[in-house]
Coordinates of C-alpha atoms and ligand atoms in Angstrom, one line a residue:
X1 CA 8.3 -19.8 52.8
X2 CA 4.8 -21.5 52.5
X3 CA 4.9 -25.1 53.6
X4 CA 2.0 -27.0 51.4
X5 CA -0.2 -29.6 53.7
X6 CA -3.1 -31.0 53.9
X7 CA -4.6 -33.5 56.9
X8 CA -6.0 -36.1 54.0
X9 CA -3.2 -38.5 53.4
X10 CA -4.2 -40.4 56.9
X11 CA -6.6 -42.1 54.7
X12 CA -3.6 -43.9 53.3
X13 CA -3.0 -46.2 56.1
X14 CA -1.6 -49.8 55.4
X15 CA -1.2 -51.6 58.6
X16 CA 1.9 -54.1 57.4
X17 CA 4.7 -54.6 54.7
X18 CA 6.2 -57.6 53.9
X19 CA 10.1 -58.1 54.0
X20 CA 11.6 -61.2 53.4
X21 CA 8.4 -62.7 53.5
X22 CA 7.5 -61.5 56.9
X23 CA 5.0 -59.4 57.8
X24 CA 6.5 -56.3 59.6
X25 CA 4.9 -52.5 60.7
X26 CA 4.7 -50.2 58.0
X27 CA 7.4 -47.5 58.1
X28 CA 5.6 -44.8 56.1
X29 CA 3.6 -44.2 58.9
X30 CA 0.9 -40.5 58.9
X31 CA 2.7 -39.6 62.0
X32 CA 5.7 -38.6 59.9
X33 CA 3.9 -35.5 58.3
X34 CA 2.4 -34.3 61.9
X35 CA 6.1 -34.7 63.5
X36 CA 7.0 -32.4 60.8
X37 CA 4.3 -30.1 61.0
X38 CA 4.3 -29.6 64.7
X39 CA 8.0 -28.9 65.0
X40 CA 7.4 -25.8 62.3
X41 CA 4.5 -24.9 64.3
X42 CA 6.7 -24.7 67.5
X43 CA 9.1 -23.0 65.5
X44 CA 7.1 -20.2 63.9
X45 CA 8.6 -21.7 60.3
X46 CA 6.6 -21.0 57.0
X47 CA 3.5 -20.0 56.3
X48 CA 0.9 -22.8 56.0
X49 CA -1.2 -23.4 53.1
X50 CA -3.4 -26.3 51.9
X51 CA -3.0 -27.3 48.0
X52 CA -5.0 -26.5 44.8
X53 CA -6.6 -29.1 43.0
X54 CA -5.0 -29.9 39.6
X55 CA -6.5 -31.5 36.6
X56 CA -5.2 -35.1 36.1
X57 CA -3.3 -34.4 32.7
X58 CA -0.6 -33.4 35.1
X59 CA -0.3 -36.7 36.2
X60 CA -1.2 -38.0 33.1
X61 CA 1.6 -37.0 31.4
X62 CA 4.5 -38.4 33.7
X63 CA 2.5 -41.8 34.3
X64 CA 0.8 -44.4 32.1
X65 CA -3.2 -43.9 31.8
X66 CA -3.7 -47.7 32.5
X67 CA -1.7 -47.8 35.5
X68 CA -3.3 -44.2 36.7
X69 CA -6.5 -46.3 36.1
X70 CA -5.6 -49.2 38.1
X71 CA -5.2 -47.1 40.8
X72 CA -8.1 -45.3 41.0
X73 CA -10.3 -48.8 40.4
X74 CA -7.8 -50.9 43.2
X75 CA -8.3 -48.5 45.9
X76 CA -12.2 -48.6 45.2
X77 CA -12.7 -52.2 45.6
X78 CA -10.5 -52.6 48.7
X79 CA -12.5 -53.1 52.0
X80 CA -12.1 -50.1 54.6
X81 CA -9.6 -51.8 57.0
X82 CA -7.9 -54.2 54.8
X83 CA -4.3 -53.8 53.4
X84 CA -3.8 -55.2 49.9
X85 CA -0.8 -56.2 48.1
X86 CA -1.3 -55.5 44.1
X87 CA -0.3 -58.6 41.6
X88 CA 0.3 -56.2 38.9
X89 CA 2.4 -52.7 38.4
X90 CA 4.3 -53.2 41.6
X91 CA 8.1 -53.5 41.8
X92 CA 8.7 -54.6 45.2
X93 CA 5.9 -55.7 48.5
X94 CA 6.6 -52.2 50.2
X95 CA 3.8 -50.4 48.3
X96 CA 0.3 -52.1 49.8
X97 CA -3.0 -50.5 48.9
X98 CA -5.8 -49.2 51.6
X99 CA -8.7 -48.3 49.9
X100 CA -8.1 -44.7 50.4
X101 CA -4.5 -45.0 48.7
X102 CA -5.2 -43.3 45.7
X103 CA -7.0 -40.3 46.9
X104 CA -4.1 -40.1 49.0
X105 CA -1.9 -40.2 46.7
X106 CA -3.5 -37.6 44.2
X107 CA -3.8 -35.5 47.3
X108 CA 0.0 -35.8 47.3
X109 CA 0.4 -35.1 44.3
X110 CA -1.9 -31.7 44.5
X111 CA 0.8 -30.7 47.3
X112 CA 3.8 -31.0 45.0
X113 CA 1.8 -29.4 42.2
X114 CA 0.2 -26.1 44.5
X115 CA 4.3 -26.0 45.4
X116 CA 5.1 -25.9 41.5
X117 CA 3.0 -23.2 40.7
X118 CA 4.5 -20.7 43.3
X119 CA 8.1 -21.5 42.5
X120 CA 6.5 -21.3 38.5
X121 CA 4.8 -17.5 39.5
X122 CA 7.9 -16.1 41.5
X123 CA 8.2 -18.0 44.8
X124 CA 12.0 -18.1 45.7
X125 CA 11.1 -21.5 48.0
X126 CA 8.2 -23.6 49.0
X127 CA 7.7 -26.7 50.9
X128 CA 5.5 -29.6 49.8
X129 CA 5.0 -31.8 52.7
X130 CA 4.1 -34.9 50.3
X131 CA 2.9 -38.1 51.7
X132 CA 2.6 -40.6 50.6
X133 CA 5.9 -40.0 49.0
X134 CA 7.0 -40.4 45.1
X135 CA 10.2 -41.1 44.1
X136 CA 10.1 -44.6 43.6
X137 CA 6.8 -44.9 41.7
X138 CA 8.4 -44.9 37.8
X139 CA 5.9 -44.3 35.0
X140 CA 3.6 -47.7 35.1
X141 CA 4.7 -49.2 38.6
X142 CA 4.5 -48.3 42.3
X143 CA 6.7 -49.5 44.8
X144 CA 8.7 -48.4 48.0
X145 CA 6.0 -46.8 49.8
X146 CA 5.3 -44.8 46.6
X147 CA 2.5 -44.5 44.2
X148 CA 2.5 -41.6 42.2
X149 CA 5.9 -39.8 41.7
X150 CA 5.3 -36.0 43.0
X151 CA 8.4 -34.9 42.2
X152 CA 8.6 -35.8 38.9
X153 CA 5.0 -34.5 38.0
X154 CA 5.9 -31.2 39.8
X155 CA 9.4 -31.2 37.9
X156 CA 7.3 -32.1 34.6
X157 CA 5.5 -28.9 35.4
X158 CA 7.8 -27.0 35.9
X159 CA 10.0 -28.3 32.7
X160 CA 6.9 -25.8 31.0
X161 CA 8.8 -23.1 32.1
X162 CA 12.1 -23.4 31.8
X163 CA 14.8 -26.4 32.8
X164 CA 15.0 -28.1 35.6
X165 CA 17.3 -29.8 38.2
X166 CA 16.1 -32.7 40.1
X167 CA 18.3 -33.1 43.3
X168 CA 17.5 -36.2 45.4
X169 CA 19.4 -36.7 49.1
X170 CA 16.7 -39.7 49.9
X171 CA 18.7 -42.4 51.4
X172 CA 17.5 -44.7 48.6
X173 CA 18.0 -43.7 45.1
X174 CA 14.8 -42.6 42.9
X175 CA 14.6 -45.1 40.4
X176 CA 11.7 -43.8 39.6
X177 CA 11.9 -40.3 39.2
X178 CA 15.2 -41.4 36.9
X179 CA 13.3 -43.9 34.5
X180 CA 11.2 -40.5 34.1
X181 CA 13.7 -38.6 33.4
X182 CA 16.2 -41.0 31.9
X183 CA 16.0 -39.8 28.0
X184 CA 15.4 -35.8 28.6
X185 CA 17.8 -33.1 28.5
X186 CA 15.8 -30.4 29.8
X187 CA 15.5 -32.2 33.4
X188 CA 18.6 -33.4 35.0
X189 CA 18.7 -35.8 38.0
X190 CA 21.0 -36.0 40.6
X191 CA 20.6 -38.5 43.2
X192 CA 23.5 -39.3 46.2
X193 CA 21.9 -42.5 47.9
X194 CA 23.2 -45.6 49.6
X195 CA 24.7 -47.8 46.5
X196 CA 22.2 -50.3 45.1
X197 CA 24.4 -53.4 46.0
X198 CA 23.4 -53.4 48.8
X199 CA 20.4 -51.4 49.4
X200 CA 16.9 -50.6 48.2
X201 CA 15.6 -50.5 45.4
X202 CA 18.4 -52.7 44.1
X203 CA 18.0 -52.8 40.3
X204 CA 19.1 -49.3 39.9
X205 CA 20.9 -46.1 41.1
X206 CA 24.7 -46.9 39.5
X207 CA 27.3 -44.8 38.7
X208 CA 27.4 -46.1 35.0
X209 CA 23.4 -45.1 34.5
X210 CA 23.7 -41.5 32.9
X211 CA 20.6 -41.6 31.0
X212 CA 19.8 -42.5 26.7
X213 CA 19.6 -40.6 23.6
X214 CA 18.6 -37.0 24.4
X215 CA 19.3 -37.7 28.1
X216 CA 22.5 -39.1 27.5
X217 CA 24.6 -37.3 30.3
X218 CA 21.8 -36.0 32.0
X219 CA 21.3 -38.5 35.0
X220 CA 24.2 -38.4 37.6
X221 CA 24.4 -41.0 40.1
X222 CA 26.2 -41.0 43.6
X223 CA 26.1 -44.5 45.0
X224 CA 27.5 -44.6 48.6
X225 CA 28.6 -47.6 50.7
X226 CA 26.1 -48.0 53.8
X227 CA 29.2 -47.1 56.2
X228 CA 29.8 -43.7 54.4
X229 CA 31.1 -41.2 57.0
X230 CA 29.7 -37.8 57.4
X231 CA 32.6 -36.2 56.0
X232 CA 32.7 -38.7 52.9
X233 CA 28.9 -37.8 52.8
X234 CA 29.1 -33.6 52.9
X235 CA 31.7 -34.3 50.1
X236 CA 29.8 -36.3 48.0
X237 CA 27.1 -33.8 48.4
X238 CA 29.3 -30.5 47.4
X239 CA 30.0 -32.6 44.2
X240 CA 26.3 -33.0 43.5
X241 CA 25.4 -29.6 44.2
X242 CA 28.3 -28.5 41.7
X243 CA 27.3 -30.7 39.0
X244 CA 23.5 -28.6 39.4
X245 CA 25.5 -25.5 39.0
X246 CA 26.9 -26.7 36.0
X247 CA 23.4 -27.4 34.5
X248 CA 22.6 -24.0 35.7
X249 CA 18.7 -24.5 36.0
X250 CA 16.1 -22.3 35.8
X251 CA 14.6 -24.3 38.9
X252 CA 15.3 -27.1 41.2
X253 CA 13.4 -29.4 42.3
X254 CA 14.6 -31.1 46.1
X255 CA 13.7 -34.5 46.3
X256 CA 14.0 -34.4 50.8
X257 CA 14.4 -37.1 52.2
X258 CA 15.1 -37.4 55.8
X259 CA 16.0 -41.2 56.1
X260 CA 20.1 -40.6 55.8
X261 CA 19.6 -39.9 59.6
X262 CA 21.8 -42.0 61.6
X263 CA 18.6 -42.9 64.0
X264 CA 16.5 -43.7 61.1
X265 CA 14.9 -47.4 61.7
X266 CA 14.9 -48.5 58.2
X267 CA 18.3 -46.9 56.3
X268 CA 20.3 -44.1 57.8
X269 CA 24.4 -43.0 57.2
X270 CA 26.3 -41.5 59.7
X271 CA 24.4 -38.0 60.4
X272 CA 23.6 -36.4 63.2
X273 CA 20.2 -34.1 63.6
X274 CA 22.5 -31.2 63.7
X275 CA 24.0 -32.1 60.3
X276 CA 20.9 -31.3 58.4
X277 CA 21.5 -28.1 59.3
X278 CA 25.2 -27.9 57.1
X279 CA 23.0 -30.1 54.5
X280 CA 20.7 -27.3 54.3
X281 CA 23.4 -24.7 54.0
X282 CA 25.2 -26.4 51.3
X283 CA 22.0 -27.1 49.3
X284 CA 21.3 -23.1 49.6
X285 CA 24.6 -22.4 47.4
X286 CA 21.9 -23.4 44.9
X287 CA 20.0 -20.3 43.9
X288 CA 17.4 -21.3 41.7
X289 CA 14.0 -20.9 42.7
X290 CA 13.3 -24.3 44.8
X291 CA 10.9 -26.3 45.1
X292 CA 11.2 -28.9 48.7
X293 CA 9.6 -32.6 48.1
X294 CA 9.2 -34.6 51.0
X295 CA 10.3 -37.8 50.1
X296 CA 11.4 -40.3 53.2
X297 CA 12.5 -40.5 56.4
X298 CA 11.0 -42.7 59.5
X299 CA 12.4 -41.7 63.1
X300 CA 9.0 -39.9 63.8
X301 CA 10.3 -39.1 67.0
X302 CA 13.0 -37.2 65.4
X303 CA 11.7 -35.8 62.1
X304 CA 10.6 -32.5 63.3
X305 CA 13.9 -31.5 64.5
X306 CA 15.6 -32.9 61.0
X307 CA 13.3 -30.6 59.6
X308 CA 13.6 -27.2 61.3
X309 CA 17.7 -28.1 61.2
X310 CA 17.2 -28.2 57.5
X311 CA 15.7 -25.5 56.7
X312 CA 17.2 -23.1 59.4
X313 CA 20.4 -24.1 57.0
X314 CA 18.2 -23.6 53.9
X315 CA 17.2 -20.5 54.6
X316 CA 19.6 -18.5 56.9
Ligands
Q9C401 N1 11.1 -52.8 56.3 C1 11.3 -44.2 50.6 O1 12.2 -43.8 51.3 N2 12.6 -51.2 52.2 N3 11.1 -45.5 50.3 C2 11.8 -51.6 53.4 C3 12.3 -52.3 55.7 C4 11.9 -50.3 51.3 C5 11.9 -46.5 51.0 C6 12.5 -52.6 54.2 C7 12.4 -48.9 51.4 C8 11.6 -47.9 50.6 C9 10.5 -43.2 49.8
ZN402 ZN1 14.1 -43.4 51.2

């Protein structure tokens, strides 16, 4: 397996978020990817690799020009040491700006895409470690610690070559990989998330959202209640992974994130470290050539080891 990194995303450093109109640390913290990366180091897992560069149509073509644009020209004019908070194509005040947010975030998206392109030329698996993560950004708006969606511009990609399931075990549903998505047929999502009545992002991620027009039937959604056991949890997921079966893709696309940990600061249902080991094993009933995106997950401490559990499931 090649894992897909690359040491520039520290440039994206906000120092604060704001929730419930306090200040508090920023979750999405660089630290995350190096937890990662050190445990499959220890581990001997994967074979590292540092991304391509892509031209920008890629991104282009899943998000608006004029909100690509406002990107690019936000992150230039913000002072080196200064977090910013956007007025404008932002959905929520968990997606501040640093000025190096949107190299970071192309960079990000160069991980997914390097990933793509080896699943697209006969890879059975690859691993982008994305950061800043994507699944929340939707086609004009960031939000949720995300800016531009990598797994929907590596999906898009991929959608070149044949169809594609979009499987998303984040904690918090991907509203924006599903607005993406929401009227095509030759993409499906499936997200299994905590349920939007009570957790982020709120305004979508229910059961009665399964997509519009072309797309009708093509966006599955598994809200769960924040007190979802494990068992209630490996079930849900067995029905998800079925429902990609049934769509019989030509390639799937994991939206991974780790944040459904018990420990996790910010979210977290009732699993244990050693259940992303089952997770992976489930998940590798699916065999379509895969492609991993990292999405979420904040225990630093403990990511690593949710990592290496994973994919000793994944892959074993
Ligand atoms: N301070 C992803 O997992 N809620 N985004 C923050 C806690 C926002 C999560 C409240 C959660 C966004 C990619
Ligand atoms: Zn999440």
């Amino acid at each position: 397996m090649f894992v897909i990194f690359d040491p520039n995303h520290t440039e994206h450093s906000p120092s604060h978020e704001i929730y419930d109109g306090r200040q508090v640390n920023y979750a999405e913290l660089p630290d995350r990817i190096s937890s990662i990366v050190n445990a499959l180091d220890a581990n001997n897992i994967g074979t590292r690799i540092s991304p391509e560069l892509f031209v920008k149509s890629h991104t282009t073509s899943v998000h608006a020009n004029d909100y690509v644009n406002f990107l690019r020209k936000t992150s230039d004019s913000i002072n080196p040491d200064t977090t910013f908070f956007p007025s404008y194509y932002i959905t929520d005040t968990y997606a501040p700006m640093t000025t190096g947010t949107y190299k970071a975030a192309l960079g990000s998206v160069n991980i997914a895409l390097t990933g793509a392109k080896m699943v697209a030329s006969g890879e059975q698996l690859a691993y982008s470690l994305c950061r800043p993560p994507g699944h929340h950004a939707a086609t004009r708006s960031m939000g949720g610690y995300c800016y531009l969606n990598n797994a929907a511009i590596a999906a898009n990609y991929l959608s070149h070559h044949g169809r594609v399931a979009v499987l998303d075990i984040d904690y918090h549903h991907g509203n924006g990989t599903q607005e993406i998505f929401y009227e095509r047929n030759d993409v499906l999502y499936v997200s299994l998330h905590a349920q939007p009545q009570s957790d982020y992002p709120y305004i979508a991620g229910y059961k009665n959202e399964t997509g519009r027009g072309d797309g009708f039937g093509y966006n599955i959604n598994y809200p769960l209640r924040q007190d979802t056991s494990r068992d209630e949890y490996i079930r849900a997921l067995q029905v998800a992974i079925d429902d990609v079966n049934s769509f019989d893709p030509d390639y799937l696309v994991l939206s991974l994130g780790f944040d459904t940990y018990v420990g996790d600061p910010i979210a977290g249902f009732d699993l244990e470290i050693q259940d992303f080991r089952l997770i992976g094993a489930l998940i590798s009933e699916l065999v379509y050539p895969t492609l991993l995106i990292q999405e979420g997950g904040y225990c630093v401490e403990d990511l690593g080891e949710i990592a290496t559990n994973f994919l000793a499931g994944l892959t074993t």
